[in-house]
């Protein structure tokens, strides 16, 4: 969908900001471009909407060479989100969001209806926030308006330059999560720039790690963390990359252990006898539909009645597909030796620290065996 072919940008003072870059972002894919300050990320991005013209090479959007497209028309197909947001201070949030629809001549009512829809999408109630002015919002809320505004004319492509850079770490994680949820729904082709490897890893389907104007590695987050292609990448992703992998490795059903279970309405004595035979000291308690209720200790079941009478509710669970990091967090938070894994409400099994470690190994080994390197030209890496 976005393709760079041997693109170079040299500024008049001789600075080579981007050096023979080849890179392809597939339709509906979110590629993060990560690297230290001054390595050419913003320059790369601004060449896509022709705010900067390349010195050499070509950029294609949906198969068309953008040099042949009128810049104004081009920009209508590209949403652009920047760190400083750049909202108009004297316009309401609703009108700010409707900026592009107004520009391209939509009727006011249609533009405003669309803006309200988008504010809703980014988690801002349009009746509350629509009439406000930008200085009546928090930094995180302004950033959301920036995203809503970029999506207003429903462009197929979104460019985001350090979009969550200006907010504190907690709000930043929230915005990242919301953005991922939104991206699930709208599936834009996104090129997102950040200097933060954690953010790149969390958000990207693939990550391009930038050195000085060059791509050092272009691959999935797991591969970049697991098998850095160059010493530069290894240094950039950091010594704690094993820990970062926790954020990108998903819990799979095959990672789970199957502990003994008991039904809520089962006679306690029968459950106790079964647990005794299995040598188990506790069981996971499920309802008739197989949904998680909680847990019960084997000793408590001796008192008779049904399992329900002795069962405890349990809040330490995570959905299947969640990152291992989330399961680890829940274990620590509840001081538990295991965490239940659910598919919707259905209980699938439990994740233990040993299984968590195994899952982490599985993900490292998979990368070591080599997985797709994507569609990048490695010429620049080989020359370096
Ligand atoms: N207009 C300009 N003229 C000269 N050099 C520039 C200009 N804009 C950026 N640069 C230089 O190009 C390099 C890349 O800048 P930039 O793309 O903004 O990096 P990043 O976004 O990764 O921080 C830097 O060395 C920067 O100083
Ligand atoms: Mg920049």
Coordinates of C-alpha atoms and ligand atoms in Angstrom, one line a residue:
X1 CA 0.0 0.0 0.0
X2 CA 2.9 2.4 0.8
X3 CA 6.1 1.5 -1.0
X4 CA 9.5 3.3 -0.8
X5 CA 11.9 2.5 -3.6
X6 CA 15.4 3.5 -3.0
X7 CA 14.4 6.8 -1.5
X8 CA 17.1 9.3 -0.4
X9 CA 16.6 12.7 1.1
X10 CA 19.6 15.1 1.3
X11 CA 18.9 18.6 2.7
X12 CA 20.6 21.6 1.1
X13 CA 23.2 21.8 3.9
X14 CA 24.4 18.3 2.9
X15 CA 22.7 16.3 5.7
X16 CA 21.5 12.9 4.4
X17 CA 18.4 12.3 6.5
X18 CA 17.2 9.3 4.6
X19 CA 19.6 7.0 2.7
X20 CA 18.5 4.7 -0.1
X21 CA 15.4 3.5 1.8
X22 CA 13.3 0.6 0.5
X23 CA 10.3 -0.4 2.5
X24 CA 6.8 -1.7 2.0
X25 CA 3.8 -1.4 4.2
X26 CA 1.0 -3.8 3.3
X27 CA -2.7 -2.8 3.2
X28 CA -4.2 -2.8 6.7
X29 CA -0.8 -3.2 8.3
X30 CA 0.6 -1.1 11.1
X31 CA 4.3 -0.5 10.7
X32 CA 6.3 1.3 13.4
X33 CA 9.4 3.1 12.4
X34 CA 11.6 3.4 15.5
X35 CA 15.0 4.9 16.1
X36 CA 16.8 7.6 18.0
X37 CA 16.2 11.3 17.6
X38 CA 17.6 12.7 14.3
X39 CA 17.8 9.4 12.4
X40 CA 15.3 10.5 9.7
X41 CA 11.9 9.3 10.9
X42 CA 10.0 12.5 10.5
X43 CA 11.7 13.1 7.1
X44 CA 10.6 9.7 5.9
X45 CA 7.0 10.3 7.0
X46 CA 6.8 13.8 5.5
X47 CA 7.9 12.5 2.1
X48 CA 4.7 10.3 2.0
X49 CA 2.4 13.3 2.1
X50 CA 4.8 15.4 0.1
X51 CA 5.5 18.0 2.7
X52 CA 9.1 17.1 1.8
X53 CA 10.2 16.0 -1.6
X54 CA 12.8 13.2 -1.9
X55 CA 16.2 13.8 -3.6
X56 CA 16.1 10.5 -5.3
X57 CA 13.9 7.4 -5.5
X58 CA 10.1 6.9 -5.7
X59 CA 7.2 6.4 -3.3
X60 CA 4.1 4.6 -4.3
X61 CA 0.7 4.8 -2.7
X62 CA -1.8 2.1 -3.7
X63 CA 0.5 1.4 -6.7
X64 CA 0.6 5.0 -7.9
X65 CA 3.8 7.1 -7.9
X66 CA 2.9 10.0 -5.6
X67 CA 5.2 12.4 -7.5
X68 CA 2.4 12.3 -10.2
X69 CA -0.4 13.0 -7.7
X70 CA -1.5 16.6 -6.8
X71 CA -0.2 17.1 -3.2
X72 CA -3.5 18.5 -2.0
X73 CA -5.5 15.5 -3.4
X74 CA -2.9 13.2 -2.0
X75 CA -3.2 14.6 1.5
X76 CA -6.9 14.0 1.5
X77 CA -6.2 10.3 1.3
X78 CA -3.7 10.4 4.1
X79 CA -4.6 11.1 7.8
X80 CA -1.7 12.9 9.6
X81 CA -1.3 12.9 13.4
X82 CA 1.6 14.8 15.0
X83 CA 2.8 15.1 18.5
X84 CA 1.9 18.8 18.9
X85 CA -1.6 17.9 17.6
X86 CA -2.1 21.4 16.2
X87 CA -5.8 21.9 17.0
X88 CA -7.3 25.3 16.2
X89 CA -7.7 27.0 19.6
X90 CA -10.7 29.1 18.7
X91 CA -12.7 26.2 17.2
X92 CA -14.7 23.7 19.2
X93 CA -13.5 20.1 19.4
X94 CA -16.3 19.1 17.1
X95 CA -15.4 21.6 14.5
X96 CA -11.7 20.8 14.8
X97 CA -12.5 17.1 14.2
X98 CA -14.6 18.1 11.1
X99 CA -11.7 20.2 9.6
X100 CA -11.0 18.0 6.6
X101 CA -14.7 17.2 5.8
X102 CA -15.3 21.0 5.8
X103 CA -12.3 21.5 3.5
X104 CA -13.5 19.0 1.0
X105 CA -16.9 20.6 0.9
X106 CA -19.1 18.4 3.0
X107 CA -22.3 19.9 4.2
X108 CA -22.0 21.2 7.8
X109 CA -24.5 18.7 9.2
X110 CA -22.9 15.7 7.5
X111 CA -19.4 16.8 8.6
X112 CA -20.5 17.3 12.2
X113 CA -22.3 14.0 12.3
X114 CA -19.1 12.3 11.1
X115 CA -17.0 14.2 13.6
X116 CA -19.3 13.1 16.4
X117 CA -19.0 9.5 15.3
X118 CA -15.3 9.7 15.4
X119 CA -15.1 11.4 18.8
X120 CA -17.1 8.5 20.0
X121 CA -14.7 6.1 18.3
X122 CA -11.7 7.6 20.1
X123 CA -13.5 7.4 23.5
X124 CA -14.7 11.0 23.8
X125 CA -18.4 11.5 24.4
X126 CA -19.4 14.0 21.6
X127 CA -22.1 15.7 23.7
X128 CA -19.7 16.4 26.5
X129 CA -16.5 17.2 24.6
X130 CA -17.7 18.3 21.2
X131 CA -18.7 21.8 22.3
X132 CA -15.4 22.4 24.3
X133 CA -12.4 24.2 23.2
X134 CA -9.0 22.5 23.0
X135 CA -7.6 24.3 26.1
X136 CA -10.5 22.7 28.1
X137 CA -9.1 19.2 27.4
X138 CA -6.3 17.2 29.0
X139 CA -3.2 16.4 26.9
X140 CA -4.4 12.8 26.4
X141 CA -7.8 14.0 25.3
X142 CA -6.3 16.5 22.8
X143 CA -4.3 13.7 21.4
X144 CA -7.4 11.7 20.9
X145 CA -9.0 14.6 19.1
X146 CA -5.9 14.6 16.8
X147 CA -6.5 11.0 15.9
X148 CA -10.3 11.6 15.4
X149 CA -9.5 14.5 13.1
X150 CA -7.0 12.5 11.1
X151 CA -9.7 9.8 10.5
X152 CA -12.5 12.2 9.7
X153 CA -12.5 11.9 5.9
X154 CA -11.9 8.1 6.2
X155 CA -8.5 8.1 4.5
X156 CA -7.0 4.7 3.7
X157 CA -3.6 5.7 5.1
X158 CA -2.6 7.1 8.4
X159 CA 0.7 8.7 9.2
X160 CA 1.5 9.2 12.9
X161 CA 4.6 11.0 14.1
X162 CA 5.2 10.4 17.8
X163 CA 1.4 10.6 18.3
X164 CA 1.5 9.7 22.0
X165 CA 4.8 11.3 22.8
X166 CA 3.5 14.3 24.8
X167 CA 1.5 12.5 27.4
X168 CA 2.6 10.8 30.7
X169 CA 3.3 7.0 30.6
X170 CA 0.0 5.9 32.1
X171 CA -2.1 7.9 29.7
X172 CA 0.2 6.8 26.9
X173 CA -0.5 3.1 27.6
X174 CA -4.2 3.9 27.6
X175 CA -4.0 5.7 24.3
X176 CA -2.0 2.9 22.8
X177 CA -4.6 0.3 23.9
X178 CA -7.4 2.4 22.6
X179 CA -5.6 3.0 19.4
X180 CA -5.0 -0.8 18.9
X181 CA -8.7 -1.5 19.6
X182 CA -9.7 1.2 17.1
X183 CA -7.2 -0.1 14.5
X184 CA -8.8 -3.6 14.8
X185 CA -12.1 -2.0 13.8
X186 CA -10.9 0.4 11.0
X187 CA -7.9 -1.5 9.7
X188 CA -6.1 1.5 8.2
X189 CA -2.6 1.2 6.6
X190 CA -0.5 2.9 9.3
X191 CA 3.0 4.2 9.4
X192 CA 3.8 5.2 13.0
X193 CA 7.0 6.9 14.1
X194 CA 8.4 6.6 17.6
X195 CA 11.7 6.8 19.4
X196 CA 10.4 4.4 22.1
X197 CA 11.1 0.7 21.4
X198 CA 8.4 -0.4 23.9
X199 CA 5.8 1.6 21.9
X200 CA 7.1 0.2 18.6
X201 CA 6.9 -3.3 19.9
X202 CA 3.4 -2.9 21.4
X203 CA 1.8 -1.3 18.4
X204 CA 3.6 -2.6 15.3
X205 CA 2.6 -5.6 13.2
X206 CA 6.1 -5.1 11.9
X207 CA 8.9 -2.8 13.1
X208 CA 11.5 -1.0 11.0
X209 CA 14.5 -0.1 13.2
X210 CA 16.3 2.9 11.9
X211 CA 19.9 3.7 12.2
X212 CA 21.2 6.9 10.5
X213 CA 18.7 7.2 7.6
X214 CA 18.9 3.4 7.0
X215 CA 16.8 0.5 8.1
X216 CA 18.8 -1.9 10.2
X217 CA 16.1 -4.5 10.6
X218 CA 12.5 -4.8 9.4
X219 CA 10.6 -7.6 10.9
X220 CA 7.9 -8.7 13.5
X221 CA 8.3 -7.4 17.0
X222 CA 9.1 -10.9 18.2
X223 CA 11.9 -11.3 15.7
X224 CA 13.5 -7.9 16.3
X225 CA 13.6 -8.6 20.0
X226 CA 14.5 -12.3 19.7
X227 CA 17.1 -12.1 16.9
X228 CA 18.4 -8.6 16.4
X229 CA 20.0 -8.4 12.9
X230 CA 22.9 -6.2 13.8
X231 CA 24.8 -5.2 16.9
X232 CA 23.2 -1.7 16.6
X233 CA 19.7 -3.3 16.8
X234 CA 20.7 -5.4 19.7
X235 CA 21.9 -2.3 21.6
X236 CA 18.8 -0.3 20.6
X237 CA 16.3 -2.9 21.8
X238 CA 18.3 -3.3 25.0
X239 CA 19.5 -5.9 27.4
X240 CA 16.0 -6.4 28.8
X241 CA 14.6 -7.5 25.5
X242 CA 13.7 -10.9 27.0
X243 CA 11.4 -9.1 29.3
X244 CA 10.0 -7.0 26.4
X245 CA 9.1 -10.3 24.7
X246 CA 6.6 -10.8 27.4
X247 CA 4.6 -8.0 25.8
X248 CA 4.5 -9.5 22.4
X249 CA 4.2 -13.2 23.1
X250 CA 0.5 -14.3 23.2
X251 CA -0.9 -16.9 25.5
X252 CA -2.0 -20.0 23.4
X253 CA -4.3 -22.8 24.5
X254 CA -1.3 -25.2 24.2
X255 CA 0.5 -23.2 26.9
X256 CA -2.1 -24.1 29.5
X257 CA -2.2 -26.7 32.3
X258 CA -5.4 -28.5 33.1
X259 CA -6.0 -28.5 36.8
X260 CA -8.7 -30.5 38.5
X261 CA -12.2 -28.9 38.2
X262 CA -15.4 -29.1 40.1
X263 CA -18.9 -28.1 39.2
X264 CA -20.8 -25.5 41.3
X265 CA -23.8 -27.8 41.8
X266 CA -21.8 -31.0 42.4
X267 CA -22.1 -32.7 45.8
X268 CA -19.1 -31.6 47.9
X269 CA -18.4 -35.1 49.1
X270 CA -18.1 -36.5 45.5
X271 CA -15.8 -33.6 44.5
X272 CA -13.7 -34.2 47.6
X273 CA -13.3 -37.9 46.9
X274 CA -12.2 -37.1 43.3
X275 CA -9.6 -34.6 44.4
X276 CA -8.3 -37.0 47.0
X277 CA -7.8 -39.7 44.4
X278 CA -6.0 -37.2 42.2
X279 CA -3.9 -36.0 45.1
X280 CA -5.1 -32.4 44.4
X281 CA -5.4 -29.8 47.2
X282 CA -7.7 -27.5 45.2
X283 CA -9.9 -27.4 42.1
X284 CA -11.1 -24.7 39.7
X285 CA -14.9 -24.3 40.0
X286 CA -17.0 -24.0 36.9
X287 CA -20.7 -23.4 36.4
X288 CA -22.9 -25.6 34.2
X289 CA -21.8 -23.7 31.0
X290 CA -18.1 -24.3 31.7
X291 CA -17.6 -20.6 32.7
X292 CA -15.2 -19.8 35.5
X293 CA -16.7 -19.2 38.9
X294 CA -13.6 -19.5 41.2
X295 CA -11.8 -22.1 43.2
X296 CA -12.3 -24.4 46.1
X297 CA -9.9 -26.0 48.6
X298 CA -10.1 -29.8 49.0
X299 CA -10.2 -29.6 52.8
X300 CA -13.3 -27.3 52.8
X301 CA -15.3 -29.8 50.7
X302 CA -15.3 -32.3 53.7
X303 CA -18.0 -30.1 55.3
X304 CA -20.7 -31.5 53.0
X305 CA -23.4 -29.6 50.9
X306 CA -22.6 -28.7 47.3
X307 CA -19.4 -27.2 45.9
X308 CA -21.0 -23.8 45.7
X309 CA -21.2 -23.6 49.5
X310 CA -17.4 -23.7 49.8
X311 CA -16.2 -22.0 46.6
X312 CA -14.4 -18.7 46.4
X313 CA -14.8 -16.2 43.7
X314 CA -11.7 -15.6 41.6
X315 CA -10.6 -12.5 39.8
X316 CA -7.2 -13.5 38.6
X317 CA -7.8 -14.4 35.0
X318 CA -6.8 -13.2 31.5
X319 CA -8.3 -13.8 28.0
X320 CA -6.6 -16.3 25.7
X321 CA -4.4 -14.4 23.2
X322 CA -3.4 -11.8 25.8
X323 CA 0.3 -11.1 26.1
X324 CA 2.2 -13.1 28.7
X325 CA 3.1 -9.8 30.4
X326 CA -0.6 -9.4 31.3
X327 CA -0.7 -12.9 32.9
X328 CA 2.5 -12.2 34.7
X329 CA 1.0 -8.9 36.0
X330 CA -2.2 -10.6 37.2
X331 CA -0.1 -13.2 39.0
X332 CA 1.9 -10.6 40.9
X333 CA -1.1 -8.5 41.6
X334 CA -3.1 -11.3 43.2
X335 CA 0.0 -13.0 44.6
X336 CA -1.1 -16.2 42.9
X337 CA 0.9 -19.1 41.6
X338 CA -1.3 -19.4 38.5
X339 CA -3.8 -17.5 36.5
X340 CA -7.0 -18.8 34.8
X341 CA -7.2 -18.3 31.0
X342 CA -10.6 -17.8 29.5
X343 CA -12.0 -17.7 26.0
X344 CA -14.9 -15.3 26.4
X345 CA -16.4 -16.7 29.7
X346 CA -15.3 -20.3 28.9
X347 CA -12.5 -21.7 31.1
X348 CA -9.6 -23.1 29.0
X349 CA -7.0 -23.9 31.6
X350 CA -4.4 -22.2 33.8
X351 CA -1.1 -20.6 33.2
X352 CA 1.6 -21.3 35.8
X353 CA 5.1 -19.6 36.1
X354 CA 6.7 -22.8 34.6
X355 CA 4.3 -22.7 31.6
X356 CA 4.9 -19.0 31.2
X357 CA 8.6 -19.7 31.0
X358 CA 8.0 -22.4 28.4
X359 CA 5.9 -20.1 26.3
X360 CA 8.6 -17.5 26.3
X361 CA 11.1 -20.1 25.2
X362 CA 8.7 -21.2 22.4
X363 CA 8.6 -17.7 21.1
X364 CA 12.4 -17.3 21.2
X365 CA 13.0 -20.6 19.5
X366 CA 10.5 -19.9 16.8
X367 CA 12.4 -16.7 15.9
X368 CA 15.7 -18.4 16.1
X369 CA 14.5 -20.9 13.4
X370 CA 13.9 -17.9 11.2
X371 CA 10.6 -16.4 10.2
X372 CA 9.7 -14.2 7.3
X373 CA 11.8 -11.1 6.9
X374 CA 9.1 -9.2 5.2
X375 CA 9.5 -7.2 2.1
X376 CA 12.5 -5.1 2.8
X377 CA 15.6 -4.6 0.7
X378 CA 18.5 -5.6 2.9
X379 CA 21.0 -4.1 0.5
X380 CA 21.4 -1.1 2.8
X381 CA 22.1 -3.5 5.8
X382 CA 24.6 -5.5 3.8
X383 CA 26.6 -2.4 2.7
X384 CA 26.7 -1.0 6.2
Ligands
LIG1 N1 15.1 21.2 6.9 C1 16.2 20.6 7.3 N2 17.4 21.0 6.9 C2 18.6 20.4 7.2 N3 18.6 19.3 8.0 C3 17.4 18.8 8.4 C4 16.2 19.4 8.1 N4 15.2 18.7 8.7 C5 15.8 17.7 9.4 N5 17.1 17.8 9.2 C6 18.1 16.8 9.7 O1 17.9 15.6 9.2 C7 18.1 14.5 10.1 C8 16.8 13.7 10.3 O2 15.8 14.6 10.9 P1 14.4 14.0 11.3 O3 13.8 13.3 10.1 O4 13.6 15.1 11.8 O5 14.7 12.9 12.4 P2 13.8 12.2 13.5 O6 12.4 12.5 13.2 O7 14.2 10.8 13.4 O8 14.2 12.8 14.8 C9 18.6 15.2 11.4 O9 20.0 15.2 11.4 C10 18.1 16.6 11.2 O10 18.9 17.6 11.9
LIG2 MG1 10.9 13.4 14.4

